[in-house]
JSON list of C-alpha atoms in Angstrom, two decimals:
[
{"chain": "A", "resi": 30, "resn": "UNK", "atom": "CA", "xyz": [-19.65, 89.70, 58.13]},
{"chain": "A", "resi": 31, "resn": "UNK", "atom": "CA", "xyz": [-16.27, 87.59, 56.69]},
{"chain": "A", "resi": 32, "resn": "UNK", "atom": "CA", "xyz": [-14.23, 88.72, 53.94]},
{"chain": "A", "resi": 33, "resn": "UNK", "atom": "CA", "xyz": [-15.80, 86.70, 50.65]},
{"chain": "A", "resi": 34, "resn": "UNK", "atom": "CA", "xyz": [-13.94, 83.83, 49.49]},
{"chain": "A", "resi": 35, "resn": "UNK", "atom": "CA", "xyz": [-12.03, 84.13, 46.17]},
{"chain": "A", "resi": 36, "resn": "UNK", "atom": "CA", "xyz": [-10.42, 80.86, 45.08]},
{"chain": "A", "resi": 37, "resn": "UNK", "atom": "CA", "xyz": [-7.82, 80.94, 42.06]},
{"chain": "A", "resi": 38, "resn": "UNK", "atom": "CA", "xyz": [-6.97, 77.63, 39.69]},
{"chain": "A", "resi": 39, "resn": "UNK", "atom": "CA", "xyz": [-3.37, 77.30, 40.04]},
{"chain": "A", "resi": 40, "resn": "UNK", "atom": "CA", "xyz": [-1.15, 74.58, 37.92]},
{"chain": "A", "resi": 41, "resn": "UNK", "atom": "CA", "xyz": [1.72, 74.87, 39.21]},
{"chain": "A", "resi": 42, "resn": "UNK", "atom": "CA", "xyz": [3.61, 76.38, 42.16]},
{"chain": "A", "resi": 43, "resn": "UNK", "atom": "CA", "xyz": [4.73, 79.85, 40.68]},
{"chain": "A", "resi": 44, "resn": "UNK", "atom": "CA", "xyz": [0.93, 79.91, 40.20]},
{"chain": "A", "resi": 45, "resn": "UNK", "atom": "CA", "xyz": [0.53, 79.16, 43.83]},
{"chain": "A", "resi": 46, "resn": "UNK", "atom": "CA", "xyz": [2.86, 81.49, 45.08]},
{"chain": "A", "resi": 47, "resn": "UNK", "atom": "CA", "xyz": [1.28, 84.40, 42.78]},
{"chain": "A", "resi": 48, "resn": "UNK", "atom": "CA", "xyz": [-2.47, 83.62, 44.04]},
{"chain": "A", "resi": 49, "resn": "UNK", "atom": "CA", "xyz": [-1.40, 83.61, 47.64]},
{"chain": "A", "resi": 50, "resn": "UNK", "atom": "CA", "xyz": [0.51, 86.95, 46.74]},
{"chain": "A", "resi": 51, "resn": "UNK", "atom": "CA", "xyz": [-2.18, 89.04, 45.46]},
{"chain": "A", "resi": 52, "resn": "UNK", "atom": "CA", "xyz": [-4.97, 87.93, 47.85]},
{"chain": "A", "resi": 53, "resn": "UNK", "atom": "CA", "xyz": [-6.67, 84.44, 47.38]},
{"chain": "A", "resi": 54, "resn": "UNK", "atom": "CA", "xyz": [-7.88, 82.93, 49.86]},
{"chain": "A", "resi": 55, "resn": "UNK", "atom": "CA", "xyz": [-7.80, 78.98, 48.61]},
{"chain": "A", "resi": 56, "resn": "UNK", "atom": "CA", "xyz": [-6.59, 77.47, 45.46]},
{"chain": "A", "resi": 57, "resn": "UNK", "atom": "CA", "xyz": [-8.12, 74.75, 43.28]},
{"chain": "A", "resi": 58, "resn": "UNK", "atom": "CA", "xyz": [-5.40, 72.46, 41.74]},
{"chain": "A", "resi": 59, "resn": "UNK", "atom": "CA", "xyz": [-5.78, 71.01, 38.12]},
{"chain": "A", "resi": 60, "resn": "UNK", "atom": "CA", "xyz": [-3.52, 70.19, 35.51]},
{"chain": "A", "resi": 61, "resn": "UNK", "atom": "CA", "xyz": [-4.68, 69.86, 31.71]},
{"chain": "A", "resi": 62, "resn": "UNK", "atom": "CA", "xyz": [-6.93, 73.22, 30.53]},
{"chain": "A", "resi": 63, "resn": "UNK", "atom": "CA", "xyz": [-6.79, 71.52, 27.31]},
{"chain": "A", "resi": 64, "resn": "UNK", "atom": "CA", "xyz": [-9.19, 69.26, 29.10]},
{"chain": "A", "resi": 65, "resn": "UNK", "atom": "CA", "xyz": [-11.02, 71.82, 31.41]},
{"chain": "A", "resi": 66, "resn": "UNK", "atom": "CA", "xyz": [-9.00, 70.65, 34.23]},
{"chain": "A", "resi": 67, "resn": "UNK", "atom": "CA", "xyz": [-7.46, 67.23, 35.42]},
{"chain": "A", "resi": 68, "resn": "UNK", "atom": "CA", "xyz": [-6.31, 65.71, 38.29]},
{"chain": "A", "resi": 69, "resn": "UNK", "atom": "CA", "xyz": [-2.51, 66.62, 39.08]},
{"chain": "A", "resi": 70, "resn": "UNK", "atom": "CA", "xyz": [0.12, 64.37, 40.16]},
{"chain": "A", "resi": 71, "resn": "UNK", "atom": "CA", "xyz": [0.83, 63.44, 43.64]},
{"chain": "A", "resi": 72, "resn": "UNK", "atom": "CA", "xyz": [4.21, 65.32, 43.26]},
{"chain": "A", "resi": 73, "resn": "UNK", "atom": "CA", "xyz": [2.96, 68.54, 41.60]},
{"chain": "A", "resi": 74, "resn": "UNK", "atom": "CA", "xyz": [0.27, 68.58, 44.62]},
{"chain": "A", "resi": 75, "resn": "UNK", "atom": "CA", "xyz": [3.26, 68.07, 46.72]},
{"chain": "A", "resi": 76, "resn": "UNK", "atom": "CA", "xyz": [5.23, 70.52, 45.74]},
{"chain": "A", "resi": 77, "resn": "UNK", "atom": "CA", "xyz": [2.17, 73.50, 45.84]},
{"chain": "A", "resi": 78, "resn": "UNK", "atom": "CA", "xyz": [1.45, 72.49, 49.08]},
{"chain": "A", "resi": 79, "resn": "UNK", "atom": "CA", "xyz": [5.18, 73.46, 49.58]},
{"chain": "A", "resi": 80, "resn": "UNK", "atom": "CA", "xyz": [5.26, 76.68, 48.42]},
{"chain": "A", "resi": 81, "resn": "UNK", "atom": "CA", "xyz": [2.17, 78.29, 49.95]},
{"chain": "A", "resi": 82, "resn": "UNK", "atom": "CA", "xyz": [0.45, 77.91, 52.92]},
{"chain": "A", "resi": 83, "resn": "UNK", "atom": "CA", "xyz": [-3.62, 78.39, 51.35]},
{"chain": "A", "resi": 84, "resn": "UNK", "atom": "CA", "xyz": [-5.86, 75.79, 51.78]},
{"chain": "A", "resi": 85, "resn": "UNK", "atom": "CA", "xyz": [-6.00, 73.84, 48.42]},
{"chain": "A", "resi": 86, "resn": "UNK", "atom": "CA", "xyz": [-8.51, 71.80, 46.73]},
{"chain": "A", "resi": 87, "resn": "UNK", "atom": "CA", "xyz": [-7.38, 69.31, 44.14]},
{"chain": "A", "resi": 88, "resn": "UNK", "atom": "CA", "xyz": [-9.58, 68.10, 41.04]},
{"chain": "A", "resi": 89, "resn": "UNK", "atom": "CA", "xyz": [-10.49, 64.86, 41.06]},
{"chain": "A", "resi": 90, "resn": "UNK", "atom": "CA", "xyz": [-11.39, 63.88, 37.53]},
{"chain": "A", "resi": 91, "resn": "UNK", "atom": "CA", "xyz": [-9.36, 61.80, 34.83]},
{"chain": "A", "resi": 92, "resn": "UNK", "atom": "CA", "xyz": [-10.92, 62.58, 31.81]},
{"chain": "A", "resi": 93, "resn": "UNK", "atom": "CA", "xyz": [-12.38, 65.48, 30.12]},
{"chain": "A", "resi": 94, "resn": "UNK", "atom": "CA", "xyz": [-15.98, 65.79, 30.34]},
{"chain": "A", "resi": 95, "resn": "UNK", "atom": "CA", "xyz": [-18.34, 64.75, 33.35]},
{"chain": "A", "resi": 96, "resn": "UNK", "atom": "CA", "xyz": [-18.49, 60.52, 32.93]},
{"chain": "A", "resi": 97, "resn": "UNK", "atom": "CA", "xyz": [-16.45, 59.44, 35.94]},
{"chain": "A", "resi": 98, "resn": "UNK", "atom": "CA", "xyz": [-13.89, 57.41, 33.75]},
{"chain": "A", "resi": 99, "resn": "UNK", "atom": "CA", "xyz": [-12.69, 54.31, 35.31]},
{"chain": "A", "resi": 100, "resn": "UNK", "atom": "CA", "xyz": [-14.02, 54.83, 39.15]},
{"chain": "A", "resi": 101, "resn": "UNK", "atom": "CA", "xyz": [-10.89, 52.76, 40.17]},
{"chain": "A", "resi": 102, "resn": "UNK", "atom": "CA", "xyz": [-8.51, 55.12, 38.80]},
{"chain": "A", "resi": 103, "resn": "UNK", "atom": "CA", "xyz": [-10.22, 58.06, 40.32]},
{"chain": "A", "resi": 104, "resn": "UNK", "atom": "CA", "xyz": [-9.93, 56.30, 43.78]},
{"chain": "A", "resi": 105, "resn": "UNK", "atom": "CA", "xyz": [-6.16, 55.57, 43.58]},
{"chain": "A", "resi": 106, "resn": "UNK", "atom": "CA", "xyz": [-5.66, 59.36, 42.73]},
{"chain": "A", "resi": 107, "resn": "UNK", "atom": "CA", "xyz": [-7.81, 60.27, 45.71]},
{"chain": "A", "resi": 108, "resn": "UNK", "atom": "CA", "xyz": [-5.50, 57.77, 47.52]},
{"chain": "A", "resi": 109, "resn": "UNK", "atom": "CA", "xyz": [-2.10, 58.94, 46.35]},
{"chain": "A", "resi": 110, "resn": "UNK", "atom": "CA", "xyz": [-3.15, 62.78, 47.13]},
{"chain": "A", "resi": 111, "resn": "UNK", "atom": "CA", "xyz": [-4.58, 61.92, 50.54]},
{"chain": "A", "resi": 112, "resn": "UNK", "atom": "CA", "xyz": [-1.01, 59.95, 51.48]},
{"chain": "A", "resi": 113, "resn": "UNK", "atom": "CA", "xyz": [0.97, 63.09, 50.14]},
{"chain": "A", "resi": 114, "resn": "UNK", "atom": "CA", "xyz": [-1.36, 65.79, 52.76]},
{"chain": "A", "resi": 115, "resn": "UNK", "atom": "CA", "xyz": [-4.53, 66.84, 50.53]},
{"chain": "A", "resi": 116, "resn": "UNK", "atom": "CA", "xyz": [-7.56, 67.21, 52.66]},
{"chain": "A", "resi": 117, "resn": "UNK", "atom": "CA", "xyz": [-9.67, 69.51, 50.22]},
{"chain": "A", "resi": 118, "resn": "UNK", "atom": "CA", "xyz": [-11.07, 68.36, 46.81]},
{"chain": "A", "resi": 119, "resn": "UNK", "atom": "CA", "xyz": [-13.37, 69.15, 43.80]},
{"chain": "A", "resi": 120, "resn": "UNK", "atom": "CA", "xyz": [-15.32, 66.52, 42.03]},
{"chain": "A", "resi": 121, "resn": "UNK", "atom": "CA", "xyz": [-18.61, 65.24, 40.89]},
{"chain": "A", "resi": 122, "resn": "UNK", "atom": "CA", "xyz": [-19.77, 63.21, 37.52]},
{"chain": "A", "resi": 123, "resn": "UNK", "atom": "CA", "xyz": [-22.49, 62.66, 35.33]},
{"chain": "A", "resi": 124, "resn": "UNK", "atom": "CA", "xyz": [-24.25, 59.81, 33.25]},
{"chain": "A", "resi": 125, "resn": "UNK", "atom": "CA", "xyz": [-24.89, 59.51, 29.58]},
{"chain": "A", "resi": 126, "resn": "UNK", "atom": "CA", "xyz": [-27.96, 61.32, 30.21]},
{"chain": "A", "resi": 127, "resn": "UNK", "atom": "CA", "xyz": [-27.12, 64.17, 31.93]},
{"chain": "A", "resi": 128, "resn": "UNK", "atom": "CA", "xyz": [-28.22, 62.55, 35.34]},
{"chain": "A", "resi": 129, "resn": "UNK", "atom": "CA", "xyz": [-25.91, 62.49, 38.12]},
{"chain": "A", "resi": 130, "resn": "UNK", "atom": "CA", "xyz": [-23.82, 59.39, 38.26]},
{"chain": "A", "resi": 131, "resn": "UNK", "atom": "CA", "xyz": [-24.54, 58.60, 41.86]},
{"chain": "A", "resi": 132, "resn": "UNK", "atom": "CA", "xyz": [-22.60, 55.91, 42.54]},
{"chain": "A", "resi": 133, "resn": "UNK", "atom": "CA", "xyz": [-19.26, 57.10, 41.28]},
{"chain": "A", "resi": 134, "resn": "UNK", "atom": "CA", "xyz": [-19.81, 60.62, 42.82]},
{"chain": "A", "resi": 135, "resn": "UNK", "atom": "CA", "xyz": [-20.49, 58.15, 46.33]},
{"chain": "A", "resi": 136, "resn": "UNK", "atom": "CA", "xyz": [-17.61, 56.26, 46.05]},
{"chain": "A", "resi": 137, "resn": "UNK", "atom": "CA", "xyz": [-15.47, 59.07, 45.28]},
{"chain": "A", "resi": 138, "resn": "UNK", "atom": "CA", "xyz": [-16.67, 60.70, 48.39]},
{"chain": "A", "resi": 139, "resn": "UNK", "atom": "CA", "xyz": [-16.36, 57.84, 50.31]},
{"chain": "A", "resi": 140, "resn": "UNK", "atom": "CA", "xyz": [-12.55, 57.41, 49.36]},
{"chain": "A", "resi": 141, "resn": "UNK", "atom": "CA", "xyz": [-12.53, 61.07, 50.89]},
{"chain": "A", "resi": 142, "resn": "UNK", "atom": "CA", "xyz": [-14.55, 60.59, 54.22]},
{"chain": "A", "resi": 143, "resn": "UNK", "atom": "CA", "xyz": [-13.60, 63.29, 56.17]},
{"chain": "A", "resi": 144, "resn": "UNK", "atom": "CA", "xyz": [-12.50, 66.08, 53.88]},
{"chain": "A", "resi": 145, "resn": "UNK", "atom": "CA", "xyz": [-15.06, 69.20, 52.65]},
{"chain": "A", "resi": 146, "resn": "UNK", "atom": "CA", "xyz": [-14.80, 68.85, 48.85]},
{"chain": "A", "resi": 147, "resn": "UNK", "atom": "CA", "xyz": [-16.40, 70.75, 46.10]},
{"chain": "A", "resi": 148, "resn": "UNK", "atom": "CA", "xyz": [-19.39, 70.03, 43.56]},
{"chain": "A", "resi": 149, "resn": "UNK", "atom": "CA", "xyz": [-17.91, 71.10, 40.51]},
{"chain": "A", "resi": 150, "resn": "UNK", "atom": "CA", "xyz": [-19.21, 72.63, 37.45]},
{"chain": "A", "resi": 151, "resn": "UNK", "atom": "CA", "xyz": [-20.73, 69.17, 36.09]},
{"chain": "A", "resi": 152, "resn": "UNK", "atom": "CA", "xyz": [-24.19, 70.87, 38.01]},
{"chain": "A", "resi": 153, "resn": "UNK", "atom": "CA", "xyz": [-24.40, 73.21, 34.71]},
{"chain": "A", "resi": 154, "resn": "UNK", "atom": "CA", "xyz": [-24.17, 70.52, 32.51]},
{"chain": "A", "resi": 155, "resn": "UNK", "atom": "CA", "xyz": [-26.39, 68.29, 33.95]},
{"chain": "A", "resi": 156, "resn": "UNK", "atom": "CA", "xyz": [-29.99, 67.48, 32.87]},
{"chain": "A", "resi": 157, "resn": "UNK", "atom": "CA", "xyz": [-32.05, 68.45, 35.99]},
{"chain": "A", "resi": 158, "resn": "UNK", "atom": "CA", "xyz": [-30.03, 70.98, 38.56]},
{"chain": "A", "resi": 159, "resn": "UNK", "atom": "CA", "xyz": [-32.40, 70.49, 41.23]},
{"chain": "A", "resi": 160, "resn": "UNK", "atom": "CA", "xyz": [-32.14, 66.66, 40.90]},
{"chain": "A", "resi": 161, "resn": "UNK", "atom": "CA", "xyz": [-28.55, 66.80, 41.12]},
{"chain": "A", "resi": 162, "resn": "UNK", "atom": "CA", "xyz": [-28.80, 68.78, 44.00]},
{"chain": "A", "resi": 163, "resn": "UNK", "atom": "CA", "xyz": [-30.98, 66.52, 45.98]},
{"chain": "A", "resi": 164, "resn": "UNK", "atom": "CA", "xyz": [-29.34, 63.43, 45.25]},
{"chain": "A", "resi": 165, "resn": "UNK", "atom": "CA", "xyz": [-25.91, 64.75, 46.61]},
{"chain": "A", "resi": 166, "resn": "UNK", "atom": "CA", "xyz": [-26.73, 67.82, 48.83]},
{"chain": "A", "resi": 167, "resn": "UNK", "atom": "CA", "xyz": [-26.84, 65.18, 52.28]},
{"chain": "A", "resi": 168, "resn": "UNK", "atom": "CA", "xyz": [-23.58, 63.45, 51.04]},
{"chain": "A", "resi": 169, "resn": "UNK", "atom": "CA", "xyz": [-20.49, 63.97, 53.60]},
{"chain": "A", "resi": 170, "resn": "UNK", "atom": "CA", "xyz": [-18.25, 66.57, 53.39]},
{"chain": "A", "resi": 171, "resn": "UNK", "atom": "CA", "xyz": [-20.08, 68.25, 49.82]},
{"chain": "A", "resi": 172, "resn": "UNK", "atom": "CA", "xyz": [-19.43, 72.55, 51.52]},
{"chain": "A", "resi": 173, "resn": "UNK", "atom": "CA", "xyz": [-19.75, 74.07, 47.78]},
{"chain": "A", "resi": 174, "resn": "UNK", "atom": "CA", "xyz": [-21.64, 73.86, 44.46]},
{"chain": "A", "resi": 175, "resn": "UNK", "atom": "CA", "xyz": [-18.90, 75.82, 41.97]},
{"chain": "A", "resi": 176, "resn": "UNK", "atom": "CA", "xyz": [-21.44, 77.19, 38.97]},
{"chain": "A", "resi": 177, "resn": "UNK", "atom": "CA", "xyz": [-22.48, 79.63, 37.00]},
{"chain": "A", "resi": 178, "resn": "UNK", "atom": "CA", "xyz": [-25.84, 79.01, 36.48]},
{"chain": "A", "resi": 179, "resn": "UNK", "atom": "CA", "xyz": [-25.31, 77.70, 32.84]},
{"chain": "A", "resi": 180, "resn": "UNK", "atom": "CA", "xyz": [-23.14, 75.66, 30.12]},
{"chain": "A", "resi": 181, "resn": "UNK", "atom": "CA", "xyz": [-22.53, 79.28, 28.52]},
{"chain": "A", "resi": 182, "resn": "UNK", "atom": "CA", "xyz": [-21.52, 81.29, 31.90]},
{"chain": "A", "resi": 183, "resn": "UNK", "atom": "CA", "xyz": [-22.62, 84.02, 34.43]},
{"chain": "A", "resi": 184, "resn": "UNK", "atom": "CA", "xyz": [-24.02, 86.08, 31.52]},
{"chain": "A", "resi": 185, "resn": "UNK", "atom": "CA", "xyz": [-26.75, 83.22, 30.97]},
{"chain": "A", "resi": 186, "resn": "UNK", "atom": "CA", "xyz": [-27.30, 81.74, 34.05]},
{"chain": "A", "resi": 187, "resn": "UNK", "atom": "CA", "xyz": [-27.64, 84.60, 36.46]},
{"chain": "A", "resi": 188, "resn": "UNK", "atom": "CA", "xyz": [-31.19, 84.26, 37.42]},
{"chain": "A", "resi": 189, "resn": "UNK", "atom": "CA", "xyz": [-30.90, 80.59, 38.00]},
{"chain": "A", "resi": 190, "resn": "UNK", "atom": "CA", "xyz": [-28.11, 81.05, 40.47]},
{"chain": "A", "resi": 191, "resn": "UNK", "atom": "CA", "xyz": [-30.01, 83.97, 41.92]},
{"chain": "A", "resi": 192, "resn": "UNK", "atom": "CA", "xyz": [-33.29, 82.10, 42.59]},
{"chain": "A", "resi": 193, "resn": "UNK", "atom": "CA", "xyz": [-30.96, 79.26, 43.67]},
{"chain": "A", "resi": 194, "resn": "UNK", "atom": "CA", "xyz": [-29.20, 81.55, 46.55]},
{"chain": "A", "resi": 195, "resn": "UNK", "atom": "CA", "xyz": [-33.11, 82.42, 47.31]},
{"chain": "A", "resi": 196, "resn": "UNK", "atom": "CA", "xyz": [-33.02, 78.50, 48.29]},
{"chain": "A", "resi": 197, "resn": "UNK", "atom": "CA", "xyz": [-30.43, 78.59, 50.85]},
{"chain": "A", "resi": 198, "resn": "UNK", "atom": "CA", "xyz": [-31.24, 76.11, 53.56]},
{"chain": "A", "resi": 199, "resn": "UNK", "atom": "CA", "xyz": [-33.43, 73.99, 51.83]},
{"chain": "A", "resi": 200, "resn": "UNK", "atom": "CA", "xyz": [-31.96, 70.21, 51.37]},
{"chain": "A", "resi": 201, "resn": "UNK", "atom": "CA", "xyz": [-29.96, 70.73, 47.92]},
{"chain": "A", "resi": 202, "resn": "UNK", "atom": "CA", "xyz": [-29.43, 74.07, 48.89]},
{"chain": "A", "resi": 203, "resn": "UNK", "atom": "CA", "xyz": [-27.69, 74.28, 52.24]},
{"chain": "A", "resi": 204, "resn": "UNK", "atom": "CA", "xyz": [-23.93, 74.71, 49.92]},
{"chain": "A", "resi": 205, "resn": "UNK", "atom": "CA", "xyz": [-22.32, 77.19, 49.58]},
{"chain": "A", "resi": 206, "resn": "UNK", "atom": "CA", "xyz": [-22.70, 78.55, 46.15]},
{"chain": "A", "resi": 207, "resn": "UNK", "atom": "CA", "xyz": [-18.90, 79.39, 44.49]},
{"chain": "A", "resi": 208, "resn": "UNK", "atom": "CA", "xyz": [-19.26, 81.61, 41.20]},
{"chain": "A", "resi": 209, "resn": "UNK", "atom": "CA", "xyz": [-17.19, 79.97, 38.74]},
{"chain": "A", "resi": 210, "resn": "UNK", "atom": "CA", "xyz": [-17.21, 79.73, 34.46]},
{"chain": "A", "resi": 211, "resn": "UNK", "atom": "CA", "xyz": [-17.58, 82.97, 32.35]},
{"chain": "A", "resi": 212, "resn": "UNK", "atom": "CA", "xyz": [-16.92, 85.57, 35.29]},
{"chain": "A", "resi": 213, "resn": "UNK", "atom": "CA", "xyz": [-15.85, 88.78, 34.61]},
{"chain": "A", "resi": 214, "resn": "UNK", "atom": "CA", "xyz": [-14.99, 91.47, 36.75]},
{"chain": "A", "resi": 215, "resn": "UNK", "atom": "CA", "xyz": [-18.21, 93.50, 35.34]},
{"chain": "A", "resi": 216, "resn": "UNK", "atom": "CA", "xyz": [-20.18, 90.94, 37.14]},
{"chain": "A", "resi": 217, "resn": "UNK", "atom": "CA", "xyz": [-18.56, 90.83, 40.74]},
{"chain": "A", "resi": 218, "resn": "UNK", "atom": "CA", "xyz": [-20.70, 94.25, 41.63]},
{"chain": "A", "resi": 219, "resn": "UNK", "atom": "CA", "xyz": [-24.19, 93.33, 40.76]},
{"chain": "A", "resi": 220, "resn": "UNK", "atom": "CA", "xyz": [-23.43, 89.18, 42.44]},
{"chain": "A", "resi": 221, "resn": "UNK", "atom": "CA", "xyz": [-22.36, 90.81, 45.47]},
{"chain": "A", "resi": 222, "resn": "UNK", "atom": "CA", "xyz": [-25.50, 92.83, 45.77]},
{"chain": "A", "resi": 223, "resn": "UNK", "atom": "CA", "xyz": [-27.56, 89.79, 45.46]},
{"chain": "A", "resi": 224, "resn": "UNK", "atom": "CA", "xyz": [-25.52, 88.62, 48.35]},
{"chain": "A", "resi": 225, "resn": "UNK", "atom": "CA", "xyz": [-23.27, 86.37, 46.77]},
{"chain": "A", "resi": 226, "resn": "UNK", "atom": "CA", "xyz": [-19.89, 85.73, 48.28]},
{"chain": "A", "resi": 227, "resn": "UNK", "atom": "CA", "xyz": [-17.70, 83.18, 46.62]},
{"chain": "A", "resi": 228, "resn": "UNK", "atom": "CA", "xyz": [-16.06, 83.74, 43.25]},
{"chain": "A", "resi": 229, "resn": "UNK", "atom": "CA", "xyz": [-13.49, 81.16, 41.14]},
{"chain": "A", "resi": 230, "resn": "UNK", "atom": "CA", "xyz": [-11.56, 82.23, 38.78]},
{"chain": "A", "resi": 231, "resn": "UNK", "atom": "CA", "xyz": [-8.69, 81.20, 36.42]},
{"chain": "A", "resi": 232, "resn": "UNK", "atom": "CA", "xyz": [-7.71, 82.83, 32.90]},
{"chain": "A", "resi": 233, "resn": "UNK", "atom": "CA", "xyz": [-9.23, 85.97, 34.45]},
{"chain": "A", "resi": 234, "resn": "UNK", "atom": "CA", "xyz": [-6.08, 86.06, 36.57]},
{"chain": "A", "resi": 235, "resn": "UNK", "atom": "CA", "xyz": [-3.39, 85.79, 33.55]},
{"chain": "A", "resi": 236, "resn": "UNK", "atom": "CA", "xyz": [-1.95, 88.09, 31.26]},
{"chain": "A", "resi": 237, "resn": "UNK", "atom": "CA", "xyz": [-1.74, 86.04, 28.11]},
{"chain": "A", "resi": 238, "resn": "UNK", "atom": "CA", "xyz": [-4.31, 82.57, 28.62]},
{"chain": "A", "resi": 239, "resn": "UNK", "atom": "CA", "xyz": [-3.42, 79.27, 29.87]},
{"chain": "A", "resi": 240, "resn": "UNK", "atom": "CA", "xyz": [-0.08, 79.28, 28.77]},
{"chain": "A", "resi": 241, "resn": "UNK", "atom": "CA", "xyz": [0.82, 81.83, 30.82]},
{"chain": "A", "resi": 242, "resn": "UNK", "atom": "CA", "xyz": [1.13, 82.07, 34.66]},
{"chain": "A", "resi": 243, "resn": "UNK", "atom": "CA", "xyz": [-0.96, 83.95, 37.47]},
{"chain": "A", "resi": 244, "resn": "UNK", "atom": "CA", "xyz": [-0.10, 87.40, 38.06]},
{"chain": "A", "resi": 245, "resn": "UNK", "atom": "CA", "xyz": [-0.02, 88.78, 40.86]},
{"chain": "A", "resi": 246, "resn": "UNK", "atom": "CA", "xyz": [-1.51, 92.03, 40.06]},
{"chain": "A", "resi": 247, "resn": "UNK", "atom": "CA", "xyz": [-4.44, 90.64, 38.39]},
{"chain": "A", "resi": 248, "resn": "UNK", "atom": "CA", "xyz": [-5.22, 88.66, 41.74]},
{"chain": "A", "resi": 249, "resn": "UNK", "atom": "CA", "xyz": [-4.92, 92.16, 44.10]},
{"chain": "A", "resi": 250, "resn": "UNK", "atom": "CA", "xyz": [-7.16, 93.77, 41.37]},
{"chain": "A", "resi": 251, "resn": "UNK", "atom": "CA", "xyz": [-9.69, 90.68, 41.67]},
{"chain": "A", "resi": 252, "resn": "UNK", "atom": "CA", "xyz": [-9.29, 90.63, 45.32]},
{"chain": "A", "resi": 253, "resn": "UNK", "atom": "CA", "xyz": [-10.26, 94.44, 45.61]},
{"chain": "A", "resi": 254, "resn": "UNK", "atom": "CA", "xyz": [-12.98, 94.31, 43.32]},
{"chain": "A", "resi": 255, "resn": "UNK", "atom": "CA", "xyz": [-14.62, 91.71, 45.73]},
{"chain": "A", "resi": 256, "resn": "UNK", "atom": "CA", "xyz": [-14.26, 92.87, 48.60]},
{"chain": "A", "resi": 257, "resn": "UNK", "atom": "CA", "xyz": [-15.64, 96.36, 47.48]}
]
């Protein structure tokens, strides 16, 4: 059986450099936590891809919440990244309603054709999780759903990711699922008895919150907690 992935948010290289360090196996790029996590610069991508040699995944999203923003925009960025090396990325956008926005979530994986991206946490948020799921489980390159099962986190949306793992191989359900929002190292344990084997993490991993960087330590302890 493979080692479980752990992927780390990293903002900047020093973050990079400290996830690789202590044992993560890919990083997923933002910039903005204010926001829950923005696109970063071409140059900032640039300059992680530098300093570490993890496969990296880079948000795609302009705005904070799950509307698309101007789809335009979104495809430059995917443009500008793609010229500077990124191959990996992490997107996905809802409607007023709570429906998946479709046709921006298309086009933006269009503008990526070729690349294995993510499904990020917009799933949790969204109105109907098994319509979101069929309406973009067949599109190219979608490898990962990132979720915890719920708005609130692990601690309230357990048994939906657990039924949803149950699902595996059914269209909608053929991603990987990648444990992300509200994890805590109590969890890991039980989640990788029910045979879960992805986990995402970010303030977890630092000593004093967003404003401060990944340690290193934090990562090893993550990393041997996982693979436990």
């Amino acid at each position: 059986m493979s080692r479980p992935i752990f992927e780390v948010i990293a903002l900047t290289a020093q973050d990079a450099q400290a996830a690789e360090a202590g044992g993560a196996d890919r990083l997923e790029l933002v910039t903005d936590m204010a926001a829950d996590g923005l696109t970063p610069s071409a140059e900032d991508f640039a300059k992680i891809r530098a300093a570490v040699d993890l496969p990296l995944r880079v948000m795609l999203r302009i705005q904070d919440g799950f509307a698309p923003g101007g789809v335009d925009d979104l495809l430059a960025r995917a443009a500008e990244l793609r010229a500077e090396g990124a191959d990996e990325f992490v997107f996905g956008f809802l409607d007023a309603d709570g429906a998946v926005d479709l046709a921006a979530t298309e086009a933006v994986a269009e503008a990526v054709a070729g690349c294995r991206w993510t499904f990020h946490r917009a799933l949790d948020h969204s109105a109907d999780r098994a319509a979101v799921r069929t309406a973009v489980g067949a599109l190219p390159g979608l490898d990962t759903f990132l979720t915890s099962g719920a708005p609130a986190g692990v601690d309230a949306g357990r048994e939906v990711i657990a039924a949803e793992l149950a699902r595996a191989g059914e269209p909608g359900y053929g991603q990987r699922i990648l444990i992300g929002g509200g994890l805590r190292a109590e969890h890991v344990p039980g989640l990788r008895a029910t045979g879960f084997d992805a986990f995402h993490v970010g303030g977890a991993v630092r000593v004093g919150g967003w404003d401060s960087p990944v340690d290193r330590a934090k990562v090893a302890e993550w990393r041997a907690l996982i693979d436990a």
